[in-house]
Amino acid sequence: MLKNIVLMGPPGAGKGTLATRLREELKLTHISTGDMFREAIKNETPLGKEAKAYLDSGNLVPDELTIALVKERLSRSDCENGFLLDGFPRTLVQAEALDKLAKEINRPIETVINLDCDQNELIRRISGRRVCKNCGAPYHVDTMKPKVEGVCDVCGGPLYQRADDNEEALKVRLQHYVNSTKPLLDYYRDKGLLKNFDSLVGIARIFDEVINFLSSK
Ligand code: AP5
């Protein structure tokens, strides 16, 4: 079973949704840099104050801040049995830093799962997404409704729409994806780590396909 996993894909491809299910099923530690930044913003920490303008506008938080955050998180003992990196790395500098860090802590990346999705579907997903304020679990107003409207199935927290889930910020996020993050697919393909999945097949099927792939190794 592969256990040290990077999840990649454009905004709205389903990284967070897949990670939420995989962490339950496989007991892996889920590390979402987006969730960590949003938590810091909510708690008004120095990191949160610095990151807020970047997130709200859809821009990337500077590499040095993001790398320091992941370095500290990955070195904790709950990552010893495997981790899911969701939203990191997003730039070549971050990918190279992750290689170095993984070597230092002796937890090498074992696979990179990429979720493919076309742009119209990304816009549909992002515009209808609602997220739990407490645990970050994602929902959709049409295709992934909670059992009780406005309430998280997982923890009972309130659901809200993210500040960057609007047309303007989404355009910026997609542009950063194309310019800075998509090129990392070649980086990981060259290392023999990349595995592509079509995220248009629906949440349940993609989950089964990924679980089958991870357990076949
Ligand atoms: P982050 O939180 O990572 O956002 P993102 O990459 O834009 O990804 P999303 O969370 O929008 O989408 P997702 O792929 O997780 O989709 P989801 O599962 O929710 O980052 C936010 C910001 O933080 C960045 O813009 C940046 O400012 C900063 N940041 C974070 N990491 C950084 C880094 N490394 N460097 C610099 N800055 C960083 O699904 C979306 C919707 O679709 C949901 O409603 C869901 O129900 C639905 N859905 C999901 N899968 C399916 C499916 N298979 N079929 C049908 N519907 C589906």
Coordinates of C-alpha atoms and ligand atoms in Angstrom, one line a residue:
M1 CA 0.0 0.0 0.0
L2 CA 1.3 3.4 -1.0
K3 CA 1.2 5.8 2.0
N4 CA 3.1 9.1 1.4
I5 CA 0.9 10.7 -1.2
V6 CA 0.7 14.0 -3.1
L7 CA -2.7 15.0 -4.5
M8 CA -2.6 17.3 -7.5
G9 CA -5.2 18.9 -9.8
P10 CA -6.7 22.3 -10.6
P11 CA -9.0 24.2 -8.2
G12 CA -12.2 22.3 -7.8
A13 CA -10.9 19.0 -9.3
G14 CA -11.8 17.2 -6.0
K15 CA -8.6 17.0 -4.1
G16 CA -10.2 17.9 -0.7
T17 CA -13.2 15.7 -1.3
L18 CA -11.0 12.7 -2.2
A19 CA -8.6 13.4 0.7
T20 CA -11.4 13.6 3.2
R21 CA -12.5 10.0 2.2
L22 CA -9.0 8.6 1.9
R23 CA -7.9 9.8 5.3
E24 CA -10.9 8.0 6.9
E25 CA -10.4 4.8 5.0
L26 CA -6.6 4.6 5.2
K27 CA -6.0 6.4 8.4
L28 CA -3.5 8.8 6.8
T29 CA -2.8 12.3 8.0
H30 CA -4.4 14.9 5.7
I31 CA -2.3 18.0 5.2
S32 CA -4.1 20.7 3.2
T33 CA -2.1 23.9 2.9
G34 CA -5.3 25.8 1.9
D35 CA -7.1 24.6 5.1
M36 CA -4.0 25.5 7.2
F37 CA -4.0 29.0 5.8
R38 CA -7.8 29.4 6.3
E39 CA -7.4 28.2 9.9
A40 CA -4.6 30.8 10.5
I41 CA -6.8 33.5 9.0
K42 CA -9.7 32.5 11.2
N43 CA -7.5 32.6 14.3
E44 CA -5.9 35.9 13.2
T45 CA -2.4 34.6 13.7
P46 CA 0.6 36.5 12.2
L47 CA 0.7 33.9 9.4
G48 CA -3.1 34.3 8.8
K49 CA -2.7 38.1 8.7
E50 CA 0.0 37.8 6.1
A51 CA -1.8 35.1 4.0
K52 CA -5.3 36.6 3.9
A53 CA -4.8 39.0 1.0
Y54 CA -3.2 36.2 -1.1
L55 CA -6.0 33.8 -0.5
D56 CA -8.9 36.3 -1.0
S57 CA -7.5 37.4 -4.4
G58 CA -6.6 33.8 -5.5
N59 CA -2.9 34.4 -5.5
L60 CA -0.3 32.0 -4.2
V61 CA 1.2 32.6 -0.8
P62 CA 5.0 33.2 -1.1
D63 CA 7.0 30.0 -1.3
E64 CA 9.1 30.6 1.8
L65 CA 6.1 30.9 4.1
T66 CA 4.4 27.9 2.6
I67 CA 7.5 25.7 2.7
A68 CA 8.1 26.6 6.4
L69 CA 4.5 25.6 7.2
V70 CA 4.7 22.2 5.5
K71 CA 8.2 21.5 6.9
E72 CA 6.9 21.9 10.5
R73 CA 3.8 19.9 9.8
L74 CA 5.4 17.0 8.0
S75 CA 8.0 16.6 10.8
R76 CA 5.3 15.8 13.4
S77 CA 4.9 12.2 14.6
D78 CA 1.3 11.7 13.1
C79 CA 2.9 11.7 9.6
E80 CA 5.0 8.6 10.4
N81 CA 2.2 6.2 9.2
G82 CA 1.6 8.1 6.0
F83 CA 0.3 11.4 4.8
L84 CA -1.8 13.0 2.0
L85 CA -0.4 16.3 0.8
D86 CA -3.3 18.3 -0.7
G87 CA -2.5 21.6 -2.4
F88 CA 1.3 21.3 -1.9
P89 CA 3.6 21.6 -3.9
R90 CA 2.3 24.2 -6.3
T91 CA 5.5 25.6 -7.7
L92 CA 8.8 24.1 -8.8
V93 CA 10.6 25.7 -5.8
Q94 CA 8.1 24.0 -3.5
A95 CA 8.5 20.6 -5.3
E96 CA 12.3 20.8 -4.9
A97 CA 11.9 21.8 -1.3
L98 CA 9.6 18.8 -0.7
D99 CA 12.2 16.4 -2.2
K100 CA 14.8 17.7 0.2
L101 CA 12.5 17.6 3.2
A102 CA 11.2 14.1 2.4
K103 CA 14.8 12.9 2.3
E104 CA 15.7 14.6 5.6
I105 CA 12.8 13.0 7.5
N106 CA 13.1 9.7 5.6
R107 CA 9.5 9.8 4.3
P108 CA 9.8 9.7 0.5
I109 CA 6.9 10.6 -1.7
E110 CA 5.6 7.3 -3.0
T111 CA 3.0 8.5 -5.6
V112 CA 1.5 11.6 -7.0
I113 CA -2.2 11.4 -7.8
N114 CA -3.4 13.9 -10.4
L115 CA -7.1 14.6 -10.9
D116 CA -8.0 15.7 -14.4
C117 CA -11.1 17.9 -14.9
D118 CA -12.3 20.2 -17.6
Q119 CA -12.7 24.0 -17.0
N120 CA -16.5 24.2 -17.3
E121 CA -16.9 21.5 -14.7
L122 CA -14.4 23.2 -12.4
I123 CA -16.5 26.4 -12.5
R124 CA -19.7 24.5 -11.8
R125 CA -18.1 22.8 -8.8
I126 CA -16.5 25.9 -7.3
S127 CA -19.6 28.1 -7.7
G128 CA -21.7 25.5 -5.9
R129 CA -19.3 24.5 -3.2
R130 CA -20.0 24.9 0.5
V131 CA -17.4 24.0 3.1
C132 CA -17.6 23.2 6.8
K133 CA -16.2 26.1 8.9
N134 CA -14.9 23.6 11.6
C135 CA -13.4 20.7 9.8
G136 CA -13.2 21.9 6.1
A137 CA -15.3 19.0 4.7
P138 CA -16.5 20.0 1.2
Y139 CA -20.1 19.8 -0.1
H140 CA -22.0 21.0 -3.2
V141 CA -25.4 22.6 -3.4
D142 CA -26.6 20.3 -6.2
T143 CA -24.4 17.2 -6.2
M144 CA -23.1 16.6 -2.7
K145 CA -25.7 17.9 -0.3
P146 CA -25.3 17.4 3.5
K147 CA -28.1 15.4 5.3
V148 CA -29.3 18.6 7.0
E149 CA -29.1 21.8 5.0
G150 CA -26.2 24.1 6.1
V151 CA -24.8 21.5 8.6
C152 CA -21.7 19.3 8.2
D153 CA -22.4 15.6 8.2
V154 CA -18.9 14.9 9.7
C155 CA -18.8 17.3 12.7
G156 CA -22.0 19.2 12.8
G157 CA -20.3 22.5 12.0
P158 CA -21.9 25.3 9.9
L159 CA -21.3 25.3 6.1
Y160 CA -20.2 28.5 4.3
Q161 CA -19.0 29.7 0.9
R162 CA -15.2 30.4 0.7
A163 CA -14.1 34.0 0.1
D164 CA -12.1 32.9 -3.0
D165 CA -15.0 30.9 -4.6
N166 CA -16.0 33.8 -6.8
E167 CA -15.5 34.4 -10.5
E168 CA -12.7 36.9 -10.2
A169 CA -10.5 35.0 -7.7
L170 CA -11.2 31.7 -9.6
K171 CA -9.7 33.2 -12.8
V172 CA -6.5 34.1 -10.9
R173 CA -6.4 30.6 -9.3
L174 CA -6.8 28.9 -12.7
Q175 CA -4.0 31.1 -14.2
H176 CA -1.6 30.2 -11.3
Y177 CA -2.5 26.6 -11.8
V178 CA -1.7 26.7 -15.5
N179 CA 1.5 28.8 -15.1
S180 CA 3.1 27.3 -11.9
T181 CA 1.5 24.1 -10.9
K182 CA 0.6 22.2 -14.1
P183 CA 4.3 22.0 -15.1
L184 CA 4.9 19.9 -12.0
L185 CA 3.0 17.1 -13.7
D186 CA 6.0 16.7 -16.0
Y187 CA 8.4 16.9 -13.0
Y188 CA 6.7 14.0 -11.3
R189 CA 6.1 12.0 -14.6
D190 CA 9.9 12.2 -15.2
K191 CA 10.4 10.7 -11.7
G192 CA 8.0 7.9 -12.5
L193 CA 5.6 9.0 -9.7
L194 CA 2.6 10.4 -11.6
K195 CA -0.7 8.6 -11.8
N196 CA -3.6 10.3 -13.6
F197 CA -7.3 9.9 -12.8
D198 CA -10.4 11.3 -14.6
S199 CA -12.3 13.2 -11.9
L200 CA -15.4 13.5 -14.2
V201 CA -16.4 10.0 -13.3
G202 CA -18.0 11.0 -10.0
I203 CA -16.9 11.0 -6.4
A204 CA -17.7 7.3 -5.4
R205 CA -16.1 5.9 -8.5
I206 CA -12.9 7.9 -8.3
F207 CA -12.5 7.0 -4.7
D208 CA -12.8 3.3 -5.6
E209 CA -10.3 3.7 -8.4
V210 CA -7.7 5.4 -6.2
I211 CA -8.1 2.9 -3.4
N212 CA -7.6 0.1 -5.8
F213 CA -4.5 1.7 -7.2
L214 CA -3.0 2.5 -3.8
S215 CA -3.6 -1.1 -2.5
S216 CA -2.3 -2.7 -5.7
K217 CA 1.2 -1.4 -4.9
Ligands
AP5_1 P1 -6.7 25.3 -1.7 O1 -7.6 25.3 -0.5 O2 -5.7 24.3 -1.9 O3 -7.7 25.5 -3.0 P2 -7.5 24.9 -4.5 O4 -6.3 24.2 -4.9 O5 -7.9 26.1 -5.3 O6 -8.5 23.7 -4.5 P3 -9.9 23.7 -4.0 O7 -9.9 23.5 -2.5 O8 -10.6 24.9 -4.5 O9 -10.5 22.5 -4.8 P4 -10.4 20.9 -4.5 O10 -9.6 20.3 -5.7 O11 -9.9 20.6 -3.1 O12 -11.9 20.6 -4.7 P5 -13.0 20.0 -3.7 O13 -12.7 18.6 -3.3 O14 -13.3 21.0 -2.6 O15 -5.9 26.7 -1.8 C1 -6.6 28.0 -1.5 C2 -5.6 29.1 -1.6 O16 -4.6 28.9 -0.5 C3 -4.7 29.2 -2.8 O17 -5.4 30.0 -3.8 C4 -3.5 30.0 -2.3 O18 -3.8 31.3 -2.1 C5 -3.3 29.3 -0.9 N1 -2.4 28.2 -1.0 C6 -2.7 26.9 -0.7 N2 -1.7 26.0 -0.9 C7 -0.7 26.8 -1.4 C8 0.7 26.6 -1.8 N3 1.2 25.3 -1.8 N4 1.4 27.6 -2.2 C9 0.9 28.8 -2.2 N5 -0.3 29.2 -1.9 C10 -1.1 28.2 -1.4 O19 -14.3 19.9 -4.7 C11 -14.9 21.1 -5.2 C12 -16.4 20.8 -5.4 O20 -16.6 19.8 -6.4 C13 -17.1 20.3 -4.1 O21 -18.3 21.0 -4.0 C14 -17.3 18.8 -4.3 O22 -18.5 18.4 -3.7 C15 -17.3 18.7 -5.8 N6 -16.7 17.5 -6.3 C16 -15.4 17.0 -5.9 N7 -15.1 15.9 -6.6 C17 -16.1 15.7 -7.5 C18 -16.4 14.6 -8.4 N8 -15.5 13.7 -8.7 N9 -17.6 14.7 -9.1 C19 -18.5 15.7 -8.9 N10 -18.3 16.7 -8.0 C20 -17.1 16.7 -7.3

